[in-house]
Amino acid sequence: MTNDKNIWGHAAMFTANLMWGLNAPIGKAVLAEFTPMSVTTFRMVGAAVAFWVLSFFCKKENVENKDLLKLFFAALFGVVFNQGAFIFGLSLTSPIDASIVTTTSPIVTMIVAAIYLKEPITNKKVLGIFIGALGALTLILSGQAAASGRPGSMLGDLFCMIAQFSFAIYLTVFKDLITKYSAVTISKWLFIYASMCFIPFSYHDVAAIDFTSIPFDMILKIGYVVFFATFLAYILTTSSQRVLRPTLVSMYNYVQPIVASFVAVAIGMDTFGWQKAIAIALVFLGVYIVTQSKSKAQLEAEKQRNP
């Protein structure tokens, strides 16, 4: 049963990062038409509505008052700071730079997990993160020549880094809370709180939009950002957090440049060669090595068996 849950957790994280990988070019296209404030509001409010509608068809869960307060802070780190900072960073920097910054997520998460959860920093974990990052960076940099868009910006890169750090805190500090309730219950509260925090700052940007003049292809792109890259991706991520360690969850960030690389090849902006094949192999090898590293619970169990 545990193995089945782990397989589901891996499949969920892979799918979520597949959606986020596709979201980079689609989200950049949406940002060409709307402000970062507006796009982030679309994601938060749209996902909040979707989660609350879905919750009516699920088993009702009563959330304790103390946990409602914790969920508010989880929303700040997991949604508001994460999505808000990243979308601002993406609007200021290049997709290449934003992708490179995301490769720091497993490293930051490993450090935060070691400090807060006392998770051991094992040799296998460090080696796996290094190999995965090497593969991801190889993919990102190999596609740099074919990439277009504005050059990188230190301020934009900083916002992207803040997004990674805040998500690392969400994955580690609130892990016990995430495993206590269902993915739908957690997500509906995360996004309603996030919307409440963000709307006062984004109201003027959203109010200035002429919704009747938005072309249909742009509506489809916004729909992808809201439904797939937010609603479905967060359900999958929250589900996987229940069975996978924070560092392993963050390791799947390395799937995103793989997706971006395949998209570039599919639309004729890049070619697929041995360099990309090796890079992709390194990413999955890195993820595998991290899965083989021992958790705090496993090490404690070994000590009890071998005092």
mmCIF file of C-alpha atoms in Angstrom:
data_model
loop_
_atom_site.group_PDB
_atom_site.id
_atom_site.type_symbol
_atom_site.label_atom_id
_atom_site.label_comp_id
_atom_site.label_asym_id
_atom_site.label_seq_id
_atom_site.Cartn_x
_atom_site.Cartn_y
_atom_site.Cartn_z
ATOM 1 C CA MET A 1 0.000 0.000 0.000
ATOM 2 C CA THR A 2 2.836 2.391 0.857
ATOM 3 C CA ASN A 3 4.519 1.690 -2.479
ATOM 4 C CA ASP A 4 1.240 2.396 -4.294
ATOM 5 C CA LYS A 5 0.973 5.737 -2.491
ATOM 6 C CA ASN A 6 4.564 6.585 -3.375
ATOM 7 C CA ILE A 7 3.971 5.760 -7.031
ATOM 8 C CA TRP A 8 0.898 7.998 -7.010
ATOM 9 C CA GLY A 9 2.915 10.764 -5.335
ATOM 10 C CA HIS A 10 5.628 10.597 -7.995
ATOM 11 C CA ALA A 11 3.074 10.521 -10.825
ATOM 12 C CA ALA A 12 1.216 13.492 -9.317
ATOM 13 C CA MET A 13 4.363 15.616 -8.980
ATOM 14 C CA PHE A 14 5.537 14.731 -12.481
ATOM 15 C CA THR A 15 2.161 15.755 -13.944
ATOM 16 C CA ALA A 16 2.021 18.987 -11.917
ATOM 17 C CA ASN A 17 5.462 20.032 -13.111
ATOM 18 C CA LEU A 18 4.541 19.052 -16.662
ATOM 19 C CA MET A 19 1.704 21.578 -16.417
ATOM 20 C CA TRP A 20 3.987 24.206 -14.859
ATOM 21 C CA GLY A 21 6.573 23.634 -17.571
ATOM 22 C CA LEU A 22 3.975 24.386 -20.247
ATOM 23 C CA ASN A 23 2.828 27.356 -18.187
ATOM 24 C CA ALA A 24 6.121 29.223 -18.692
ATOM 25 C CA PRO A 25 5.602 30.046 -22.414
ATOM 26 C CA ILE A 26 1.805 30.312 -22.079
ATOM 27 C CA GLY A 27 2.072 32.536 -19.006
ATOM 28 C CA LYS A 28 4.598 34.762 -20.802
ATOM 29 C CA ALA A 29 2.097 35.218 -23.655
ATOM 30 C CA VAL A 30 -0.635 36.175 -21.166
ATOM 31 C CA LEU A 31 1.731 38.656 -19.500
ATOM 32 C CA ALA A 32 2.156 40.382 -22.863
ATOM 33 C CA GLU A 33 -1.522 41.391 -22.650
ATOM 34 C CA PHE A 34 -2.171 41.759 -18.915
ATOM 35 C CA THR A 35 -0.299 43.081 -15.884
ATOM 36 C CA PRO A 36 1.334 40.648 -13.433
ATOM 37 C CA MET A 37 -1.214 41.746 -10.805
ATOM 38 C CA SER A 38 -4.108 40.830 -13.095
ATOM 39 C CA VAL A 39 -2.677 37.453 -14.105
ATOM 40 C CA THR A 40 -1.994 36.474 -10.497
ATOM 41 C CA THR A 41 -5.539 37.508 -9.537
ATOM 42 C CA PHE A 42 -6.959 35.385 -12.365
ATOM 43 C CA ARG A 43 -5.062 32.392 -10.973
ATOM 44 C CA MET A 44 -5.977 32.902 -7.330
ATOM 45 C CA VAL A 45 -9.647 33.801 -7.732
ATOM 46 C CA GLY A 46 -10.249 31.302 -10.538
ATOM 47 C CA ALA A 47 -8.675 28.474 -8.544
ATOM 48 C CA ALA A 48 -10.530 29.496 -5.370
ATOM 49 C CA VAL A 49 -13.885 29.290 -7.184
ATOM 50 C CA ALA A 50 -12.971 25.931 -8.757
ATOM 51 C CA PHE A 51 -11.867 24.422 -5.426
ATOM 52 C CA TRP A 52 -14.954 25.595 -3.549
ATOM 53 C CA VAL A 53 -17.267 24.236 -6.267
ATOM 54 C CA LEU A 54 -15.389 20.917 -6.188
ATOM 55 C CA SER A 55 -15.602 20.787 -2.372
ATOM 56 C CA PHE A 56 -19.426 20.637 -2.577
ATOM 57 C CA PHE A 57 -19.085 17.241 -4.273
ATOM 58 C CA CYS A 58 -16.533 15.893 -1.763
ATOM 59 C CA LYS A 59 -16.836 14.611 1.774
ATOM 60 C CA LYS A 60 -17.162 17.569 4.139
ATOM 61 C CA GLU A 61 -14.248 18.165 6.507
ATOM 62 C CA ASN A 62 -14.388 20.429 9.541
ATOM 63 C CA VAL A 63 -11.201 22.433 9.882
ATOM 64 C CA GLU A 64 -10.165 23.351 13.421
ATOM 65 C CA ASN A 65 -9.964 27.075 14.192
ATOM 66 C CA LYS A 66 -6.252 26.879 15.006
ATOM 67 C CA ASP A 67 -5.646 25.207 11.648
ATOM 68 C CA LEU A 68 -7.560 27.937 9.807
ATOM 69 C CA LEU A 69 -4.955 30.388 11.115
ATOM 70 C CA LYS A 70 -2.142 28.082 9.998
ATOM 71 C CA LEU A 71 -3.773 27.782 6.572
ATOM 72 C CA PHE A 72 -3.704 31.566 6.273
ATOM 73 C CA PHE A 73 0.070 31.617 6.681
ATOM 74 C CA ALA A 74 0.384 28.559 4.423
ATOM 75 C CA ALA A 75 -1.509 30.555 1.779
ATOM 76 C CA LEU A 76 0.941 33.435 2.125
ATOM 77 C CA PHE A 77 3.990 31.254 1.491
ATOM 78 C CA GLY A 78 2.478 28.625 -0.807
ATOM 79 C CA VAL A 79 0.417 30.926 -3.027
ATOM 80 C CA VAL A 80 0.711 34.696 -2.449
ATOM 81 C CA PHE A 81 4.498 35.035 -2.135
ATOM 82 C CA ASN A 82 5.187 32.067 -4.421
ATOM 83 C CA GLN A 83 2.897 32.925 -7.330
ATOM 84 C CA GLY A 84 2.999 36.690 -6.853
ATOM 85 C CA ALA A 85 6.782 36.924 -6.660
ATOM 86 C CA PHE A 86 7.323 34.503 -9.562
ATOM 87 C CA ILE A 87 4.913 36.236 -11.946
ATOM 88 C CA PHE A 88 6.522 39.605 -11.131
ATOM 89 C CA GLY A 89 9.957 38.105 -11.644
ATOM 90 C CA LEU A 90 8.926 36.532 -14.963
ATOM 91 C CA SER A 91 7.611 39.902 -16.172
ATOM 92 C CA LEU A 92 10.974 41.540 -15.415
ATOM 93 C CA THR A 93 13.448 38.869 -16.481
ATOM 94 C CA SER A 94 13.868 36.355 -19.291
ATOM 95 C CA PRO A 95 12.279 32.864 -19.248
ATOM 96 C CA ILE A 96 15.828 31.442 -19.353
ATOM 97 C CA ASP A 97 16.879 33.254 -16.178
ATOM 98 C CA ALA A 98 13.591 32.376 -14.454
ATOM 99 C CA SER A 99 14.120 28.701 -15.301
ATOM 100 C CA ILE A 100 17.686 28.763 -13.983
ATOM 101 C CA VAL A 101 16.535 30.269 -10.693
ATOM 102 C CA THR A 102 13.928 27.506 -10.254
ATOM 103 C CA THR A 103 16.744 24.929 -10.179
ATOM 104 C CA THR A 104 17.699 26.268 -6.729
ATOM 105 C CA SER A 105 14.370 25.091 -5.256
ATOM 106 C CA PRO A 106 15.530 21.577 -4.187
ATOM 107 C CA ILE A 107 18.657 23.029 -2.580
ATOM 108 C CA VAL A 108 16.682 25.633 -0.628
ATOM 109 C CA THR A 109 14.059 23.045 0.343
ATOM 110 C CA MET A 110 16.721 20.595 1.539
ATOM 111 C CA ILE A 111 18.261 23.283 3.782
ATOM 112 C CA VAL A 112 14.890 24.422 5.204
ATOM 113 C CA ALA A 113 13.845 20.773 5.792
ATOM 114 C CA ALA A 114 17.130 20.125 7.604
ATOM 115 C CA ILE A 115 16.618 23.154 9.858
ATOM 116 C CA TYR A 116 12.882 22.790 10.536
ATOM 117 C CA LEU A 117 12.102 19.076 10.125
ATOM 118 C CA LYS A 118 15.589 17.873 11.140
ATOM 119 C CA GLU A 119 15.716 15.894 7.897
ATOM 120 C CA PRO A 120 19.284 14.620 7.343
ATOM 121 C CA ILE A 121 21.385 16.076 4.533
ATOM 122 C CA THR A 122 22.754 12.768 3.244
ATOM 123 C CA ASN A 123 25.416 12.210 0.618
ATOM 124 C CA LYS A 124 22.860 10.613 -1.702
ATOM 125 C CA LYS A 125 20.516 13.567 -1.352
ATOM 126 C CA VAL A 126 23.258 16.079 -2.154
ATOM 127 C CA LEU A 127 24.525 13.962 -5.059
ATOM 128 C CA GLY A 128 21.008 13.550 -6.478
ATOM 129 C CA ILE A 129 20.287 17.281 -6.302
ATOM 130 C CA PHE A 130 23.649 18.068 -7.932
ATOM 131 C CA ILE A 131 23.126 15.596 -10.797
ATOM 132 C CA GLY A 132 19.538 16.737 -11.359
ATOM 133 C CA ALA A 133 20.558 20.403 -11.337
ATOM 134 C CA LEU A 134 23.380 19.665 -13.781
ATOM 135 C CA GLY A 135 20.908 18.054 -16.181
ATOM 136 C CA ALA A 136 18.369 20.874 -15.813
ATOM 137 C CA LEU A 137 20.971 23.603 -16.340
ATOM 138 C CA THR A 138 22.330 21.790 -19.403
ATOM 139 C CA LEU A 139 18.841 21.756 -20.914
ATOM 140 C CA ILE A 140 18.170 25.400 -20.072
ATOM 141 C CA LEU A 141 21.487 26.689 -21.384
ATOM 142 C CA SER A 142 21.333 24.538 -24.537
ATOM 143 C CA GLY A 143 18.108 26.272 -25.456
ATOM 144 C CA GLN A 144 19.396 29.753 -24.711
ATOM 145 C CA ALA A 145 20.475 30.444 -28.253
ATOM 146 C CA ALA A 146 16.982 29.711 -29.526
ATOM 147 C CA ALA A 147 15.231 31.677 -26.819
ATOM 148 C CA SER A 148 13.794 35.072 -27.442
ATOM 149 C CA GLY A 149 12.472 37.785 -25.175
ATOM 150 C CA ARG A 150 13.842 40.458 -22.927
ATOM 151 C CA PRO A 151 17.255 39.997 -21.319
ATOM 152 C CA GLY A 152 17.605 38.918 -17.730
ATOM 153 C CA SER A 153 17.169 41.315 -14.838
ATOM 154 C CA MET A 154 18.697 41.083 -11.375
ATOM 155 C CA LEU A 155 15.479 42.375 -9.795
ATOM 156 C CA GLY A 156 13.412 39.859 -11.762
ATOM 157 C CA ASP A 157 15.767 37.038 -10.770
ATOM 158 C CA LEU A 158 15.496 38.127 -7.125
ATOM 159 C CA PHE A 159 11.687 37.911 -7.243
ATOM 160 C CA CYS A 160 11.951 34.426 -8.770
ATOM 161 C CA MET A 161 14.338 33.448 -5.965
ATOM 162 C CA ILE A 162 11.900 34.744 -3.329
ATOM 163 C CA ALA A 163 9.233 32.566 -4.948
ATOM 164 C CA GLN A 164 11.431 29.461 -4.576
ATOM 165 C CA PHE A 165 12.274 30.258 -0.962
ATOM 166 C CA SER A 166 8.638 30.856 0.011
ATOM 167 C CA PHE A 167 7.547 27.588 -1.622
ATOM 168 C CA ALA A 168 10.311 25.736 0.251
ATOM 169 C CA ILE A 169 8.890 27.093 3.519
ATOM 170 C CA TYR A 170 5.405 25.988 2.449
ATOM 171 C CA LEU A 171 6.602 22.454 1.661
ATOM 172 C CA THR A 172 8.406 21.991 4.974
ATOM 173 C CA VAL A 173 6.835 24.137 7.697
ATOM 174 C CA PHE A 174 3.257 23.196 6.797
ATOM 175 C CA LYS A 175 3.808 19.512 5.928
ATOM 176 C CA ASP A 176 1.946 18.228 9.020
ATOM 177 C CA LEU A 177 -1.002 20.492 8.232
ATOM 178 C CA ILE A 178 -1.096 19.326 4.596
ATOM 179 C CA THR A 179 -1.261 15.661 5.631
ATOM 180 C CA LYS A 180 -4.072 16.310 8.127
ATOM 181 C CA TYR A 181 -6.776 17.274 5.612
ATOM 182 C CA SER A 182 -7.687 16.338 2.043
ATOM 183 C CA ALA A 183 -6.088 18.075 -0.938
ATOM 184 C CA VAL A 184 -9.381 19.780 -1.834
ATOM 185 C CA THR A 185 -9.959 21.114 1.693
ATOM 186 C CA ILE A 186 -6.411 22.435 1.950
ATOM 187 C CA SER A 187 -6.477 24.026 -1.505
ATOM 188 C CA LYS A 188 -9.865 25.731 -1.170
ATOM 189 C CA TRP A 189 -8.722 27.520 1.980
ATOM 190 C CA LEU A 190 -5.287 28.356 0.551
ATOM 191 C CA PHE A 191 -6.773 30.074 -2.471
ATOM 192 C CA ILE A 192 -9.621 31.879 -0.735
ATOM 193 C CA TYR A 193 -7.114 33.359 1.729
ATOM 194 C CA ALA A 194 -4.704 34.178 -1.103
ATOM 195 C CA SER A 195 -7.477 35.935 -3.042
ATOM 196 C CA MET A 196 -8.460 37.976 0.019
ATOM 197 C CA CYS A 197 -4.833 39.081 0.436
ATOM 198 C CA PHE A 198 -4.235 39.919 -3.221
ATOM 199 C CA ILE A 199 -7.458 41.529 -4.485
ATOM 200 C CA PRO A 200 -7.007 44.813 -2.534
ATOM 201 C CA PHE A 201 -3.691 45.341 -4.368
ATOM 202 C CA SER A 202 -4.842 44.180 -7.811
ATOM 203 C CA TYR A 203 -8.356 45.640 -7.928
ATOM 204 C CA HIS A 204 -7.455 48.662 -10.077
ATOM 205 C CA ASP A 205 -5.518 46.539 -12.597
ATOM 206 C CA VAL A 206 -8.397 44.086 -13.003
ATOM 207 C CA ALA A 207 -11.082 46.810 -13.091
ATOM 208 C CA ALA A 208 -9.278 48.531 -15.980
ATOM 209 C CA ILE A 209 -9.552 45.435 -18.222
ATOM 210 C CA ASP A 210 -12.120 45.471 -21.032
ATOM 211 C CA PHE A 211 -13.184 41.826 -20.777
ATOM 212 C CA THR A 212 -15.413 42.050 -23.873
ATOM 213 C CA SER A 213 -12.399 42.748 -26.099
ATOM 214 C CA ILE A 214 -10.260 39.794 -24.983
ATOM 215 C CA PRO A 215 -9.645 37.519 -28.020
ATOM 216 C CA PHE A 216 -10.718 33.881 -27.793
ATOM 217 C CA ASP A 217 -7.177 32.490 -28.048
ATOM 218 C CA MET A 218 -6.170 34.610 -25.055
ATOM 219 C CA ILE A 219 -9.177 33.315 -23.087
ATOM 220 C CA LEU A 220 -7.931 29.775 -23.779
ATOM 221 C CA LYS A 221 -4.452 30.693 -22.544
ATOM 222 C CA ILE A 222 -5.852 32.259 -19.367
ATOM 223 C CA GLY A 223 -7.983 29.146 -18.933
ATOM 224 C CA TYR A 224 -4.877 26.979 -19.107
ATOM 225 C CA VAL A 225 -3.067 29.129 -16.520
ATOM 226 C CA VAL A 226 -6.033 28.994 -14.126
ATOM 227 C CA PHE A 227 -7.384 25.467 -14.602
ATOM 228 C CA PHE A 228 -4.337 23.368 -15.446
ATOM 229 C CA ALA A 229 -1.322 25.276 -14.077
ATOM 230 C CA THR A 230 -3.110 26.272 -10.872
ATOM 231 C CA PHE A 231 -6.251 24.273 -10.025
ATOM 232 C CA LEU A 232 -5.147 20.801 -11.164
ATOM 233 C CA ALA A 233 -1.444 21.368 -10.421
ATOM 234 C CA TYR A 234 -2.128 22.337 -6.803
ATOM 235 C CA ILE A 235 -4.432 19.357 -6.243
ATOM 236 C CA LEU A 236 -1.673 17.068 -7.489
ATOM 237 C CA THR A 237 1.044 18.839 -5.486
ATOM 238 C CA THR A 238 -0.957 18.794 -2.254
ATOM 239 C CA SER A 239 -1.735 15.100 -2.775
ATOM 240 C CA SER A 240 1.917 14.239 -3.342
ATOM 241 C CA GLN A 241 2.999 16.182 -0.232
ATOM 242 C CA ARG A 242 1.090 13.641 1.840
ATOM 243 C CA VAL A 243 3.438 10.803 0.832
ATOM 244 C CA LEU A 244 6.686 12.366 -0.437
ATOM 245 C CA ARG A 245 9.393 14.225 1.473
ATOM 246 C CA PRO A 246 9.685 18.006 0.813
ATOM 247 C CA THR A 247 13.094 17.755 -0.911
ATOM 248 C CA LEU A 248 11.802 15.045 -3.238
ATOM 249 C CA VAL A 249 8.704 17.089 -4.080
ATOM 250 C CA SER A 250 10.895 20.055 -5.010
ATOM 251 C CA MET A 251 13.190 17.830 -7.114
ATOM 252 C CA TYR A 252 10.420 17.557 -9.677
ATOM 253 C CA ASN A 253 11.051 21.222 -10.536
ATOM 254 C CA TYR A 254 13.708 19.801 -12.842
ATOM 255 C CA VAL A 255 10.954 18.382 -15.056
ATOM 256 C CA GLN A 256 9.966 21.901 -16.114
ATOM 257 C CA PRO A 257 13.015 22.631 -18.333
ATOM 258 C CA ILE A 258 12.513 19.205 -19.944
ATOM 259 C CA VAL A 259 8.989 20.236 -20.922
ATOM 260 C CA ALA A 260 10.231 23.613 -22.174
ATOM 261 C CA SER A 261 12.871 21.853 -24.254
ATOM 262 C CA PHE A 262 10.343 19.511 -25.888
ATOM 263 C CA VAL A 263 8.037 22.459 -26.633
ATOM 264 C CA ALA A 264 10.908 24.318 -28.311
ATOM 265 C CA VAL A 265 11.683 21.234 -30.430
ATOM 266 C CA ALA A 266 7.998 20.697 -31.305
ATOM 267 C CA ILE A 267 7.528 24.236 -32.623
ATOM 268 C CA GLY A 268 10.793 24.194 -34.546
ATOM 269 C CA MET A 269 12.723 26.581 -32.291
ATOM 270 C CA ASP A 270 15.265 23.938 -31.291
ATOM 271 C CA THR A 271 16.504 20.464 -32.209
ATOM 272 C CA PHE A 272 16.757 17.312 -30.121
ATOM 273 C CA GLY A 273 20.255 15.839 -29.932
ATOM 274 C CA TRP A 274 22.485 13.714 -27.738
ATOM 275 C CA GLN A 275 23.192 16.651 -25.406
ATOM 276 C CA LYS A 276 19.508 16.980 -24.493
ATOM 277 C CA ALA A 277 19.127 13.211 -24.161
ATOM 278 C CA ILE A 278 22.004 13.095 -21.645
ATOM 279 C CA ALA A 279 20.614 16.111 -19.773
ATOM 280 C CA ILE A 280 17.174 14.502 -19.425
ATOM 281 C CA ALA A 281 18.777 11.247 -18.254
ATOM 282 C CA LEU A 282 20.723 13.210 -15.606
ATOM 283 C CA VAL A 283 17.506 14.825 -14.324
ATOM 284 C CA PHE A 284 15.765 11.496 -13.806
ATOM 285 C CA LEU A 285 18.911 9.924 -12.376
ATOM 286 C CA GLY A 286 19.093 12.755 -9.849
ATOM 287 C CA VAL A 287 15.449 12.238 -8.831
ATOM 288 C CA TYR A 288 16.072 8.490 -8.456
ATOM 289 C CA ILE A 289 19.139 9.007 -6.237
ATOM 290 C CA VAL A 290 17.182 11.364 -3.949
ATOM 291 C CA THR A 291 14.422 8.733 -3.625
ATOM 292 C CA GLN A 292 17.087 6.293 -2.406
ATOM 293 C CA SER A 293 18.323 8.637 0.327
ATOM 294 C CA LYS A 294 17.145 7.824 3.840
ATOM 295 C CA SER A 295 14.671 9.990 5.697
ATOM 296 C CA LYS A 296 14.834 10.983 9.356
ATOM 297 C CA ALA A 297 12.253 8.292 10.221
ATOM 298 C CA GLN A 298 14.236 5.602 8.391
ATOM 299 C CA LEU A 299 17.480 6.526 10.158
ATOM 300 C CA GLU A 300 15.763 6.529 13.555
ATOM 301 C CA ALA A 301 14.252 3.106 12.807
ATOM 302 C CA GLU A 302 17.721 1.772 11.935
ATOM 303 C CA LYS A 303 19.103 3.085 15.245
ATOM 304 C CA GLN A 304 16.381 1.271 17.149
ATOM 305 C CA ARG A 305 17.132 -1.991 15.339
ATOM 306 C CA ASN A 306 20.881 -1.554 15.771
ATOM 307 C CA PRO A 307 21.406 0.328 19.077
#
